[in-house]
Short mmCIF file of C-alpha atoms in Angstrom, two decimals:
data_model
loop_
_atom_site.label_atom_id
_atom_site.label_comp_id
_atom_site.label_asym_id
_atom_site.label_seq_id
_atom_site.Cartn_x
_atom_site.Cartn_y
_atom_site.Cartn_z
CA UNK I 30 83.93 65.36 94.79
CA UNK I 31 86.54 66.01 97.46
CA UNK I 32 90.16 66.59 96.34
CA UNK I 33 91.29 63.91 98.73
CA UNK I 34 89.50 61.30 96.70
CA UNK I 35 92.56 61.41 94.42
CA UNK I 36 94.47 59.67 97.25
CA UNK I 37 91.78 57.79 99.12
CA UNK I 38 89.24 56.39 96.68
CA UNK I 39 89.16 53.46 94.23
CA UNK I 40 91.18 50.28 93.74
CA UNK I 41 93.92 52.29 92.09
CA UNK I 42 94.49 54.16 95.33
CA UNK I 43 94.98 51.04 97.52
CA UNK I 44 98.75 51.72 97.77
CA UNK I 45 98.03 55.28 98.87
CA UNK I 46 95.52 54.07 101.46
CA UNK I 47 98.02 51.54 102.83
CA UNK I 48 100.39 54.39 103.77
CA UNK I 49 97.51 56.20 105.61
CA UNK I 50 96.80 52.99 107.45
CA UNK I 51 100.46 52.80 108.36
CA UNK I 52 99.95 56.20 110.04
CA UNK I 53 97.10 54.82 112.08
CA UNK I 54 94.19 56.36 110.18
CA UNK I 55 90.98 54.36 109.92
CA UNK I 56 88.74 53.75 106.95
CA UNK I 57 86.18 56.09 108.50
CA UNK I 58 88.70 58.93 108.78
CA UNK I 59 89.76 58.49 105.10
CA UNK I 60 86.12 58.89 104.06
CA UNK I 61 85.97 62.35 105.65
CA UNK I 62 87.48 65.61 104.32
CA UNK I 63 91.25 65.61 104.89
CA UNK I 64 92.26 68.95 106.49
CA UNK I 65 95.83 70.15 106.70
CA UNK I 66 96.41 71.84 109.99
CA UNK I 67 99.61 73.76 109.29
CA UNK I 68 101.31 74.84 112.47
CA UNK I 69 104.41 77.02 112.77
CA UNK I 70 105.13 75.68 116.30
CA UNK I 71 108.71 75.83 117.42
CA UNK I 72 110.80 76.52 120.50
CA UNK I 73 112.66 79.51 118.98
CA UNK I 74 109.81 81.98 118.45
CA UNK I 75 107.88 83.40 121.45
CA UNK I 76 104.90 83.97 119.21
CA UNK I 77 104.88 80.28 118.27
CA UNK I 78 105.88 78.43 121.45
CA UNK I 79 102.26 77.76 122.31
CA UNK I 80 101.04 76.77 118.87
CA UNK I 81 101.21 73.12 119.78
CA UNK I 82 98.28 73.67 122.11
CA UNK I 83 96.45 75.79 119.57
CA UNK I 84 96.96 73.07 116.94
CA UNK I 85 95.38 70.49 119.33
CA UNK I 86 92.36 72.75 119.70
CA UNK I 87 92.17 73.32 115.94
CA UNK I 88 92.30 69.56 115.30
CA UNK I 89 89.53 69.10 117.83
CA UNK I 90 87.41 71.67 115.99
CA UNK I 91 87.99 69.91 112.68
CA UNK I 92 87.04 66.52 114.21
CA UNK I 93 83.93 67.96 115.89
CA UNK I 94 82.74 69.16 112.52
CA UNK I 95 83.26 65.78 110.77
CA UNK I 96 86.73 66.23 109.21
CA UNK I 97 90.01 64.44 109.59
CA UNK I 98 92.74 66.79 110.83
CA UNK I 99 96.30 66.17 109.62
CA UNK I 100 99.00 68.13 111.41
CA UNK I 101 101.75 69.57 109.24
CA UNK I 102 104.74 71.78 110.04
CA UNK I 103 105.91 75.18 108.87
CA UNK I 104 109.18 76.99 109.47
CA UNK I 105 109.18 80.39 111.12
CA UNK I 106 111.79 82.99 111.98
CA UNK I 107 111.70 85.22 115.07
CA UNK I 108 112.52 88.64 113.68
CA UNK I 109 113.60 89.98 117.06
CA UNK I 110 116.25 87.24 117.43
CA UNK I 111 117.27 87.62 113.80
CA UNK I 112 117.59 91.41 114.13
CA UNK I 113 120.84 93.28 113.77
CA UNK I 114 122.99 90.61 112.09
CA UNK I 115 123.17 88.47 108.95
CA UNK I 116 120.22 86.37 110.08
CA UNK I 117 117.81 89.16 109.19
CA UNK I 118 118.59 88.67 105.53
CA UNK I 119 116.60 85.45 105.75
CA UNK I 120 113.42 86.89 107.27
CA UNK I 121 111.55 88.30 104.29
CA UNK I 122 112.75 85.51 101.93
CA UNK I 123 111.33 82.99 104.33
CA UNK I 124 107.85 84.21 103.36
CA UNK I 125 108.40 82.66 99.91
CA UNK I 126 109.63 79.35 101.34
CA UNK I 127 106.53 79.17 103.52
CA UNK I 128 104.17 79.90 100.65
CA UNK I 129 105.86 77.31 98.49
CA UNK I 130 105.79 74.69 101.26
CA UNK I 131 102.08 75.25 101.87
CA UNK I 132 101.44 74.72 98.14
CA UNK I 133 103.72 71.68 98.10
CA UNK I 134 102.17 69.84 101.07
CA UNK I 135 98.55 70.60 100.06
CA UNK I 136 99.08 69.57 96.41
CA UNK I 137 101.22 66.50 97.06
CA UNK I 138 98.65 65.05 99.46
CA UNK I 139 95.48 66.48 97.83
CA UNK I 140 94.16 68.06 101.01
CA UNK I 141 90.61 69.36 100.96
CA UNK I 142 91.25 72.42 103.01
CA UNK I 143 93.84 74.23 105.10
CA UNK I 144 93.64 75.51 108.72
CA UNK I 145 96.64 77.87 108.92
CA UNK I 146 98.21 78.48 112.36
CA UNK I 147 100.87 81.21 112.04
CA UNK I 148 101.54 84.15 114.32
CA UNK I 149 104.65 86.14 113.57
CA UNK I 150 105.79 88.39 110.79
CA UNK I 151 106.42 86.53 107.49
CA UNK I 152 104.62 83.36 108.51
CA UNK I 153 101.16 84.90 108.35
CA UNK I 154 101.42 86.29 104.77
CA UNK I 155 103.49 83.30 103.61
CA UNK I 156 100.84 80.82 104.66
CA UNK I 157 98.04 82.95 103.23
CA UNK I 158 99.88 83.37 99.92
CA UNK I 159 100.17 79.59 99.60
CA UNK I 160 96.45 79.09 100.32
CA UNK I 161 95.32 81.81 97.95
CA UNK I 162 97.63 80.44 95.24
CA UNK I 163 95.98 76.99 95.62
CA UNK I 164 92.46 78.52 95.87
CA UNK I 165 91.07 75.80 98.14
CA UNK I 166 89.00 76.35 101.34
CA UNK I 167 91.22 77.93 104.02
CA UNK I 168 90.95 79.66 107.41
CA UNK I 169 93.68 81.55 109.25
CA UNK I 170 93.87 81.27 113.03
CA UNK I 171 96.78 83.08 114.51
CA UNK I 172 98.47 82.50 117.90
CA UNK I 173 97.50 85.88 119.27
CA UNK I 174 99.39 88.80 120.77
CA UNK I 175 101.64 88.79 123.81
CA UNK I 176 100.57 90.78 126.85
CA UNK I 177 102.48 93.98 127.44
CA UNK I 178 105.39 93.79 129.84
CA UNK I 179 105.82 95.92 132.94
CA UNK I 180 109.00 97.89 133.66
CA UNK I 181 109.04 100.17 136.67
CA UNK I 182 105.25 99.80 136.82
CA UNK I 183 104.75 101.02 133.26
CA UNK I 184 103.40 98.89 130.37
CA UNK I 185 106.04 98.28 127.78
CA UNK I 186 107.00 96.10 124.86
CA UNK I 187 109.86 95.12 122.56
CA UNK I 188 110.19 98.48 120.77
CA UNK I 189 111.03 100.12 124.16
CA UNK I 190 113.69 97.44 124.63
CA UNK I 191 115.46 98.33 121.38
CA UNK I 192 115.13 102.03 122.23
CA UNK I 193 116.64 101.33 125.64
CA UNK I 194 119.82 100.19 123.92
CA UNK I 195 120.07 103.57 122.23
CA UNK I 196 119.48 105.33 125.55
CA UNK I 197 122.16 103.23 127.20
CA UNK I 198 124.68 103.98 124.42
CA UNK I 199 123.91 107.70 124.86
CA UNK I 200 124.45 107.47 128.62
CA UNK I 201 120.73 108.35 129.34
CA UNK I 202 120.12 105.16 131.34
CA UNK I 203 122.35 102.78 133.26
CA UNK I 204 122.92 99.06 133.21
CA UNK I 205 120.26 98.38 135.90
CA UNK I 206 117.52 100.00 133.90
CA UNK I 207 118.64 98.30 130.68
CA UNK I 208 118.61 94.96 132.47
CA UNK I 209 115.12 95.53 133.97
CA UNK I 210 113.76 96.27 130.51
CA UNK I 211 115.51 93.23 129.08
CA UNK I 212 113.98 90.86 131.60
CA UNK I 213 110.47 92.28 131.81
CA UNK I 214 109.42 93.78 128.44
CA UNK I 215 108.31 90.47 126.95
CA UNK I 216 106.39 88.53 129.65
CA UNK I 217 105.49 85.37 127.73
CA UNK I 218 104.09 83.70 124.63
CA UNK I 219 102.45 85.56 121.79
CA UNK I 220 103.38 88.04 119.06
CA UNK I 221 105.03 91.13 120.58
CA UNK I 222 102.32 93.37 121.91
CA UNK I 223 102.51 96.52 119.74
CA UNK I 224 100.99 97.11 116.31
CA UNK I 225 104.05 95.53 114.75
CA UNK I 226 104.05 93.49 111.56
CA UNK I 227 102.76 90.21 113.12
CA UNK I 228 99.77 91.84 114.81
CA UNK I 229 99.19 94.02 111.77
CA UNK I 230 98.86 90.98 109.50
CA UNK I 231 96.74 89.03 112.00
CA UNK I 232 94.38 91.99 112.22
CA UNK I 233 94.34 92.34 108.44
CA UNK I 234 93.46 88.68 108.01
CA UNK I 235 90.40 89.36 110.18
CA UNK I 236 89.67 92.49 108.08
CA UNK I 237 89.95 90.49 104.83
CA UNK I 238 87.51 87.93 106.19
CA UNK I 239 89.83 84.90 105.98
CA UNK I 240 90.00 84.68 109.76
CA UNK I 241 87.32 84.70 112.44
CA UNK I 242 86.48 87.83 114.48
CA UNK I 243 88.96 88.14 117.34
CA UNK I 244 91.87 86.62 115.37
CA UNK I 245 93.92 89.82 115.53
CA UNK I 246 93.47 90.75 119.17
CA UNK I 247 92.52 87.90 121.53
CA UNK I 248 95.62 87.59 123.79
CA UNK I 249 97.68 84.45 123.27
CA UNK I 250 97.23 83.41 126.92
CA UNK I 251 93.43 83.70 127.03
CA UNK I 252 91.22 80.63 126.85
CA UNK I 253 89.26 82.43 124.14
CA UNK I 254 92.24 81.86 121.81
CA UNK I 255 91.79 78.05 122.16
CA UNK I 256 88.08 78.40 121.65
CA UNK I 257 88.78 80.45 118.51
CA UNK I 258 90.90 77.61 117.15
CA UNK I 259 88.12 75.10 117.69
CA UNK I 260 85.63 77.45 115.99
CA UNK I 261 88.08 77.94 113.11
CA UNK I 262 88.18 74.18 112.51
CA UNK I 263 84.42 73.99 112.44
CA UNK I 264 84.22 76.99 110.08
CA UNK I 265 86.66 75.37 107.70
CA UNK I 266 84.45 72.29 107.39
CA UNK I 267 81.50 74.49 106.46
CA UNK I 268 83.64 76.07 103.70
CA UNK I 269 84.62 72.65 102.41
CA UNK I 270 80.96 71.45 102.37
CA UNK I 271 79.95 74.59 100.48
CA UNK I 272 83.06 74.72 98.26
CA UNK I 273 83.92 78.26 99.35
CA UNK I 274 87.52 78.65 98.29
CA UNK I 275 90.20 81.16 99.36
CA UNK I 276 89.84 83.49 96.40
CA UNK I 277 86.13 83.84 97.06
CA UNK I 278 87.13 85.52 100.33
CA UNK I 279 90.50 87.11 99.38
CA UNK I 280 89.93 89.34 96.32
CA UNK I 281 90.15 92.91 95.10
CA UNK I 282 87.23 94.08 97.21
CA UNK I 283 88.25 92.42 100.46
CA UNK I 284 91.84 93.57 100.06
CA UNK I 285 90.54 97.15 99.77
CA UNK I 286 88.65 96.55 103.03
CA UNK I 287 91.95 95.37 104.51
CA UNK I 288 93.69 98.54 103.28
CA UNK I 289 91.09 100.69 104.97
CA UNK I 290 91.54 98.82 108.26
CA UNK I 291 95.29 99.09 107.83
CA UNK I 292 95.05 102.87 107.67
CA UNK I 293 92.60 103.07 110.62
CA UNK I 294 94.67 100.79 112.82
CA UNK I 295 98.04 102.35 112.01
CA UNK I 296 99.63 99.09 110.87
CA UNK I 297 103.28 98.28 110.11
CA UNK I 298 104.78 99.51 106.86
CA UNK I 299 105.61 95.88 106.12
CA UNK I 300 101.89 95.37 105.49
CA UNK I 301 102.47 97.13 102.17
CA UNK I 302 104.85 94.43 100.99
CA UNK I 303 102.56 91.67 102.18
CA UNK I 304 99.26 92.96 100.84
CA UNK I 305 100.92 93.56 97.44
CA UNK I 306 102.18 89.93 97.49
CA UNK I 307 98.85 88.48 98.62
CA UNK I 308 97.01 90.52 95.99
CA UNK I 309 99.28 89.12 93.27
CA UNK I 310 98.56 85.56 94.35
CA UNK I 311 94.80 86.32 94.42
CA UNK I 312 94.90 87.53 90.84
CA UNK I 313 93.92 91.00 91.97
CA UNK I 314 97.14 93.01 91.70
CA UNK I 315 97.25 96.48 93.31
CA UNK I 316 99.81 99.23 93.06
CA UNK I 317 101.24 101.71 95.54
CA UNK I 318 98.95 104.53 94.37
CA UNK I 319 95.98 102.50 95.77
CA UNK I 320 97.45 102.79 99.27
CA UNK I 321 97.48 106.63 99.11
CA UNK I 322 94.02 106.65 97.55
CA UNK I 323 92.59 104.63 100.47
CA UNK I 324 94.69 106.54 103.03
CA UNK I 325 93.38 109.92 101.76
CA UNK I 326 89.81 108.99 102.73
CA UNK I 327 90.40 106.82 105.81
CA UNK I 328 90.90 108.35 109.26
CA UNK I 329 93.55 106.97 111.63
CA UNK I 330 91.75 105.78 114.72
CA UNK I 331 94.51 103.96 116.68
CA UNK I 332 97.92 104.85 118.03
CA UNK I 333 99.13 101.57 119.39
CA UNK I 334 102.84 101.08 120.34
CA UNK I 335 105.19 102.18 118.95
CA UNK I 336 103.06 105.17 117.79
CA UNK I 337 101.33 105.63 121.16
CA UNK I 338 100.95 104.25 124.70
CA UNK I 339 98.35 101.54 124.10
CA UNK I 340 99.03 97.86 123.33
CA UNK I 341 97.20 94.96 121.73
CA UNK I 342 95.39 93.95 124.87
CA UNK I 343 93.97 97.49 125.04
CA UNK I 344 92.70 97.12 121.49
CA UNK I 345 91.15 93.79 122.38
CA UNK I 346 89.28 95.10 125.41
CA UNK I 347 88.24 98.23 123.49
CA UNK I 348 86.34 96.12 120.96
CA UNK I 349 89.05 94.82 118.68
CA UNK I 350 89.16 94.97 114.90
CA UNK I 351 85.39 94.61 114.74
CA UNK I 352 84.88 97.88 116.58
CA UNK I 353 87.24 99.63 114.15
CA UNK I 354 85.39 98.10 111.22
CA UNK I 355 82.07 99.26 112.66
CA UNK I 356 83.41 102.83 112.81
CA UNK I 357 84.52 102.65 109.22
CA UNK I 358 81.16 101.27 108.13
CA UNK I 359 79.48 104.38 109.57
CA UNK I 360 81.10 106.41 106.80
CA UNK I 361 80.83 103.75 104.09
CA UNK I 362 84.61 103.15 104.09
CA UNK I 363 84.19 99.37 103.99
CA UNK I 364 82.10 97.11 101.77
CA UNK I 365 79.93 95.49 104.42
CA UNK I 366 78.33 93.04 102.00
CA UNK I 367 81.46 90.91 101.47
CA UNK I 368 81.47 87.28 102.64
CA UNK I 369 83.75 85.97 105.35
CA UNK I 370 84.76 82.56 106.66
CA UNK I 371 82.07 82.79 109.34
CA UNK I 372 79.41 82.41 106.68
CA UNK I 373 78.24 85.91 107.50
CA UNK I 374 79.04 89.24 105.84
CA UNK I 375 81.44 91.87 107.20
CA UNK I 376 78.55 94.01 108.36
CA UNK I 377 76.83 91.05 110.06
CA UNK I 378 80.02 90.14 111.83
CA UNK I 379 80.58 93.64 113.24
CA UNK I 380 76.99 94.68 114.04
CA UNK I 381 76.77 96.10 117.53
CA UNK I 382 80.57 96.05 118.09
CA UNK I 383 80.98 99.48 119.74
CA UNK I 384 84.11 101.12 121.13
CA UNK I 385 84.62 100.38 124.80
CA UNK I 386 87.74 102.46 125.32
CA UNK I 387 88.14 105.71 123.33
CA UNK I 388 91.84 105.95 124.20
CA UNK I 389 92.58 102.70 122.33
CA UNK I 390 90.13 103.29 119.50
CA UNK I 391 88.98 106.80 118.71
CA UNK I 392 85.54 107.42 117.32
CA UNK I 393 85.55 108.25 113.66
CA UNK I 394 84.36 111.72 114.46
CA UNK I 395 87.51 112.35 116.55
CA UNK I 396 90.37 110.55 114.79
CA UNK I 397 94.12 111.02 115.42
CA UNK I 398 94.24 112.24 111.83
CA UNK I 399 91.81 112.49 108.92
CA UNK I 400 94.10 110.37 106.78
CA UNK I 401 95.51 106.88 107.26
CA UNK I 402 98.55 105.55 109.11
CA UNK I 403 100.68 104.82 106.02
CA UNK I 404 101.86 107.09 103.24
CA UNK I 405 103.57 106.38 99.94
CA UNK I 406 106.12 108.98 98.78
CA UNK I 407 107.57 109.56 95.31
CA UNK I 408 110.43 111.66 93.93
CA UNK I 409 113.84 111.53 92.36
CA UNK I 410 115.11 109.32 95.22
CA UNK I 411 112.21 106.94 94.89
CA UNK I 412 110.91 107.01 91.37
CA UNK I 413 108.81 103.88 91.91
CA UNK I 414 107.86 104.88 95.49
CA UNK I 415 108.74 104.34 99.14
CA UNK I 416 106.78 103.90 102.37
CA UNK I 417 106.56 105.67 105.73
CA UNK I 418 104.35 104.82 108.78
CA UNK I 419 102.98 108.34 109.02
CA UNK I 420 101.12 107.67 112.28
CA UNK I 421 104.43 106.98 114.05
CA UNK I 422 106.07 110.26 112.77
CA UNK I 423 106.28 113.26 115.12
CA UNK I 424 104.41 116.29 113.69
CA UNK I 425 107.60 118.31 113.45
CA UNK I 426 109.18 115.65 111.17
CA UNK I 427 106.33 115.49 108.61
CA UNK I 428 108.35 117.96 106.58
CA UNK I 429 112.14 117.82 106.95
CA UNK I 430 115.23 118.94 104.98
CA UNK I 431 118.74 118.06 105.84
CA UNK I 432 122.14 116.80 104.69
CA UNK I 433 122.48 113.19 103.72
CA UNK I 434 124.70 110.90 105.89
CA UNK I 435 125.25 108.03 103.46
CA UNK I 436 126.01 104.42 104.47
CA UNK I 437 126.29 101.32 102.27
CA UNK I 438 125.01 98.97 104.96
CA UNK I 439 123.04 98.92 108.18
CA UNK I 440 126.12 97.86 110.05
CA UNK I 441 128.04 100.93 109.02
CA UNK I 442 125.14 103.20 109.91
CA UNK I 443 124.51 101.69 113.35
CA UNK I 444 128.23 101.99 114.23
CA UNK I 445 128.09 105.79 113.50
CA UNK I 446 124.84 106.17 115.38
CA UNK I 447 126.19 104.41 118.47
CA UNK I 448 129.38 106.49 118.25
CA UNK I 449 127.32 109.69 118.51
CA UNK I 450 128.14 110.85 115.03
CA UNK I 451 124.62 111.57 113.87
CA UNK I 452 123.31 115.01 114.69
CA UNK I 453 119.92 116.84 114.72
CA UNK I 454 118.84 117.72 111.19
CA UNK I 455 120.70 114.82 109.45
CA UNK I 456 119.10 112.46 106.97
CA UNK I 457 120.56 108.97 107.43
CA UNK I 458 120.67 107.05 104.14
CA UNK I 459 121.20 103.29 104.28
CA UNK I 460 121.46 101.65 100.91
CA UNK I 461 122.28 98.29 99.32
CA UNK I 462 119.88 96.65 101.78
CA UNK I 463 116.98 96.09 99.34
CA UNK I 464 115.55 92.77 98.18
CA UNK I 465 118.40 92.18 95.72
CA UNK I 466 121.15 94.25 97.37
CA UNK I 467 120.79 92.88 100.93
CA UNK I 468 119.84 90.45 99.81
CA UNK I 469 116.60 89.97 101.70
CA UNK I 470 115.66 93.57 102.60
CA UNK I 471 116.68 93.60 106.26
CA UNK I 472 114.54 95.38 108.84
CA UNK I 473 116.20 98.49 110.34
CA UNK I 474 114.85 98.31 113.89
CA UNK I 475 118.32 98.79 115.46
CA UNK I 476 119.08 102.16 113.79
CA UNK I 477 115.58 103.58 114.24
CA UNK I 478 115.43 102.50 117.87
CA UNK I 479 118.91 103.79 118.60
CA UNK I 480 117.93 107.21 117.20
CA UNK I 481 114.68 107.18 119.23
CA UNK I 482 116.52 106.08 122.41
CA UNK I 483 118.98 108.98 121.90
CA UNK I 484 116.12 111.44 121.55
CA UNK I 485 116.82 112.01 117.83
CA UNK I 486 113.61 110.60 116.40
CA UNK I 487 112.09 114.11 116.24
CA UNK I 488 115.09 115.67 114.40
CA UNK I 489 116.66 112.95 112.23
CA UNK I 490 115.11 111.14 109.23
CA UNK I 491 116.14 107.76 107.97
CA UNK I 492 115.82 106.54 104.38
CA UNK I 493 116.58 103.07 103.08
CA UNK I 494 115.90 100.56 100.35
CA UNK I 495 115.59 98.09 103.19
CA UNK I 496 112.55 98.08 105.43
CA UNK I 497 111.48 98.87 109.00
CA UNK I 498 110.06 96.72 111.72
CA UNK I 499 106.59 97.66 112.78
CA UNK I 500 108.23 98.51 116.10
CA UNK I 501 110.05 101.44 114.44
CA UNK I 502 108.95 104.99 114.95
CA UNK I 503 110.05 108.36 113.63
CA UNK I 504 110.53 109.54 110.05
CA UNK I 505 111.61 106.06 108.94
CA UNK I 506 111.18 105.89 105.18
CA UNK I 507 111.76 102.48 103.60
CA UNK I 508 111.11 100.27 100.59
CA UNK I 509 112.82 102.79 98.26
CA UNK I 510 112.34 101.63 94.66
CA UNK I 511 114.23 101.16 92.52
CA UNK I 512 116.74 100.01 95.08
CA UNK I 513 120.42 101.01 95.03
CA UNK I 514 121.57 97.58 93.75
CA UNK I 515 119.38 98.05 90.66
CA UNK I 516 121.00 101.44 89.98
CA UNK I 517 118.27 103.50 91.55
CA UNK I 518 119.12 107.12 92.34
CA UNK I 519 119.63 106.14 95.97
CA UNK I 520 122.94 104.66 94.78
CA UNK I 521 124.01 108.08 93.46
CA UNK I 522 123.60 110.09 96.70
CA UNK I 523 126.71 111.49 98.32
CA UNK I 524 127.55 112.75 101.82
CA UNK I 525 126.07 116.22 102.36
CA UNK I 526 123.46 116.20 99.53
CA UNK I 527 120.36 118.01 100.77
CA UNK I 528 117.27 115.85 100.94
CA UNK I 529 113.73 117.24 101.21
CA UNK I 530 111.04 115.06 102.76
CA UNK I 531 107.41 116.24 102.58
CA UNK I 532 105.15 113.47 103.89
CA UNK I 533 101.85 115.34 103.56
CA UNK I 534 102.63 116.11 99.91
CA UNK I 535 103.92 112.54 99.32
CA UNK I 536 107.27 113.82 98.00
CA UNK I 537 110.90 112.90 98.68
CA UNK I 538 113.69 114.50 96.62
CA UNK I 539 117.42 115.17 96.68
CA UNK I 540 118.27 118.75 95.59
CA UNK I 541 120.08 117.50 92.49
CA UNK I 542 119.49 118.38 88.88
CA UNK I 543 118.99 115.55 86.46
CA UNK I 544 122.27 116.44 84.70
CA UNK I 545 124.17 115.91 88.02
CA UNK I 546 122.43 112.60 88.59
CA UNK I 547 123.37 111.45 85.03
CA UNK I 548 126.97 112.49 85.56
CA UNK I 549 127.12 110.45 88.72
CA UNK I 550 125.45 107.55 87.01
CA UNK I 551 128.09 107.47 84.36
CA UNK I 552 130.81 106.65 86.88
CA UNK I 553 128.68 104.51 89.26
CA UNK I 554 129.51 100.80 89.45
CA UNK I 555 127.32 98.18 91.07
CA UNK I 556 129.03 96.63 94.09
CA UNK I 557 129.68 92.85 94.05
CA UNK I 558 126.89 90.79 95.53
CA UNK I 559 126.94 90.25 99.30
CA UNK I 560 125.85 86.61 99.07
CA UNK I 561 127.20 84.33 96.31
CA UNK I 562 126.12 80.87 97.57
CA UNK I 563 123.08 79.19 99.14
CA UNK I 564 119.43 79.94 98.46
CA UNK I 565 119.74 83.69 99.16
CA UNK I 566 121.93 83.98 96.03
CA UNK I 567 119.00 82.49 94.04
CA UNK I 568 116.59 84.81 95.82
CA UNK I 569 118.66 87.87 94.87
CA UNK I 570 118.57 86.82 91.22
CA UNK I 571 114.82 86.17 91.16
CA UNK I 572 113.18 88.66 93.54
CA UNK I 573 111.07 91.61 92.33
CA UNK I 574 111.32 95.16 93.63
CA UNK I 575 109.70 96.32 96.87
CA UNK I 576 107.07 98.21 94.89
CA UNK I 577 105.82 94.87 93.61
CA UNK I 578 105.85 93.11 96.93
CA UNK I 579 109.40 91.63 96.81
CA UNK I 580 108.02 88.35 95.45
CA UNK I 581 109.95 85.71 93.55
CA UNK I 582 109.45 85.88 89.82
#
């Protein structure tokens, strides 16, 4: 029996039906599966400004297959607009609000299935977390990536815009060049065109099998994106008819497939937080050691912006995620037998999907590196681990030692960077920006981009209990756990302490004996909370550490 029978069938539900009739639904529509089409459309997020049209297409697909589409809203934050000020504290926490709202709307109205239309950063994992928590039929259909911009005839994207600010502050470019980048780096709708967090998660939904092939890479402005939404609606009706629920697709095995694709694609370090959170909702918890285990055997095949010169449209025309999956299958690095929302297996979906541009996707015999794009590090600074996007680190920074430059907020650090007070060899430490301490674990795109724009990304490392945008490049090491606000050793570092970073060996340590750390701990006092009112205060009290996905407990 359909779930929606709880609100549409029997004499007892006549009052419920009367409210559907008030909405204009017909008896015939109420006798079909009721599908929640959850759209994050708004006029404040470039990645979402076209989702109204995608939602129309998705509703058409649901109707074509015999279902009744019901359009529902979701909030969504633009991380780029929220970057660099107090608004960024709300970005990661919004993921929990989105997951809870998906659960709330689907349960309150007993929907039979969910067609999820996200696009940008926290909206993708938030919607998926809600669907997996409910374990009802679900399909993800993202809004697709933005095309690359053109500045002085060269393809570019948002990461270059942030780096241009650093170059301007350093006197390396003038106002005219800064203005040209500002106006032309983001040419229209879609998720910003590098392998940043939004595109990472959209590609990983495809790799998991909860989205149709093409979900991660079809450009937002292509007609194929609207066609994809119609097919997604039709696919969801098949899942409802066959009672294929979200956890039958999203489980331990498919998440390991996603991890392998993550490493091959060179995805954002934020994917670690989101995959941990999704795994927890799926009842298939993973730990950070799993990331290094998969990375150790998975070659990195792509260097998309910010790691390299290619963009999402290049990945699309090169064969997309399916071509990457096909390469991994050649070495048995994926489980090709797993089901997907197409009704076919992973191997069946990707059969014959060959690489069409070996600059965008390298063959598995000639990878950028034999190991994956992400690396988890441990040591006395990060006893429960931290994360670096290894594929975006210059070779000379894979091992680095230098004096700590310690800041208790992103704002203090960026002021010193812009003032030219950070020098080659330094290790910038930004603390009290974790899930609890921030609260909200702000992204550090401004500091990393300023360093890159000033030409310091190959000589300065940055360590934080906050996190980094997928647009960051350089030795940007985030998610330090335990965080400073919890009394982690990051809180005990002092200006000038020597820090050793060894990414290949997965180690990060301060040159401090345990006795010195204990002496410092004896006099350390936790700072007062940054936020004492509103829902972020509740979030700070309830959120887990980054090593557990920064989820609400």
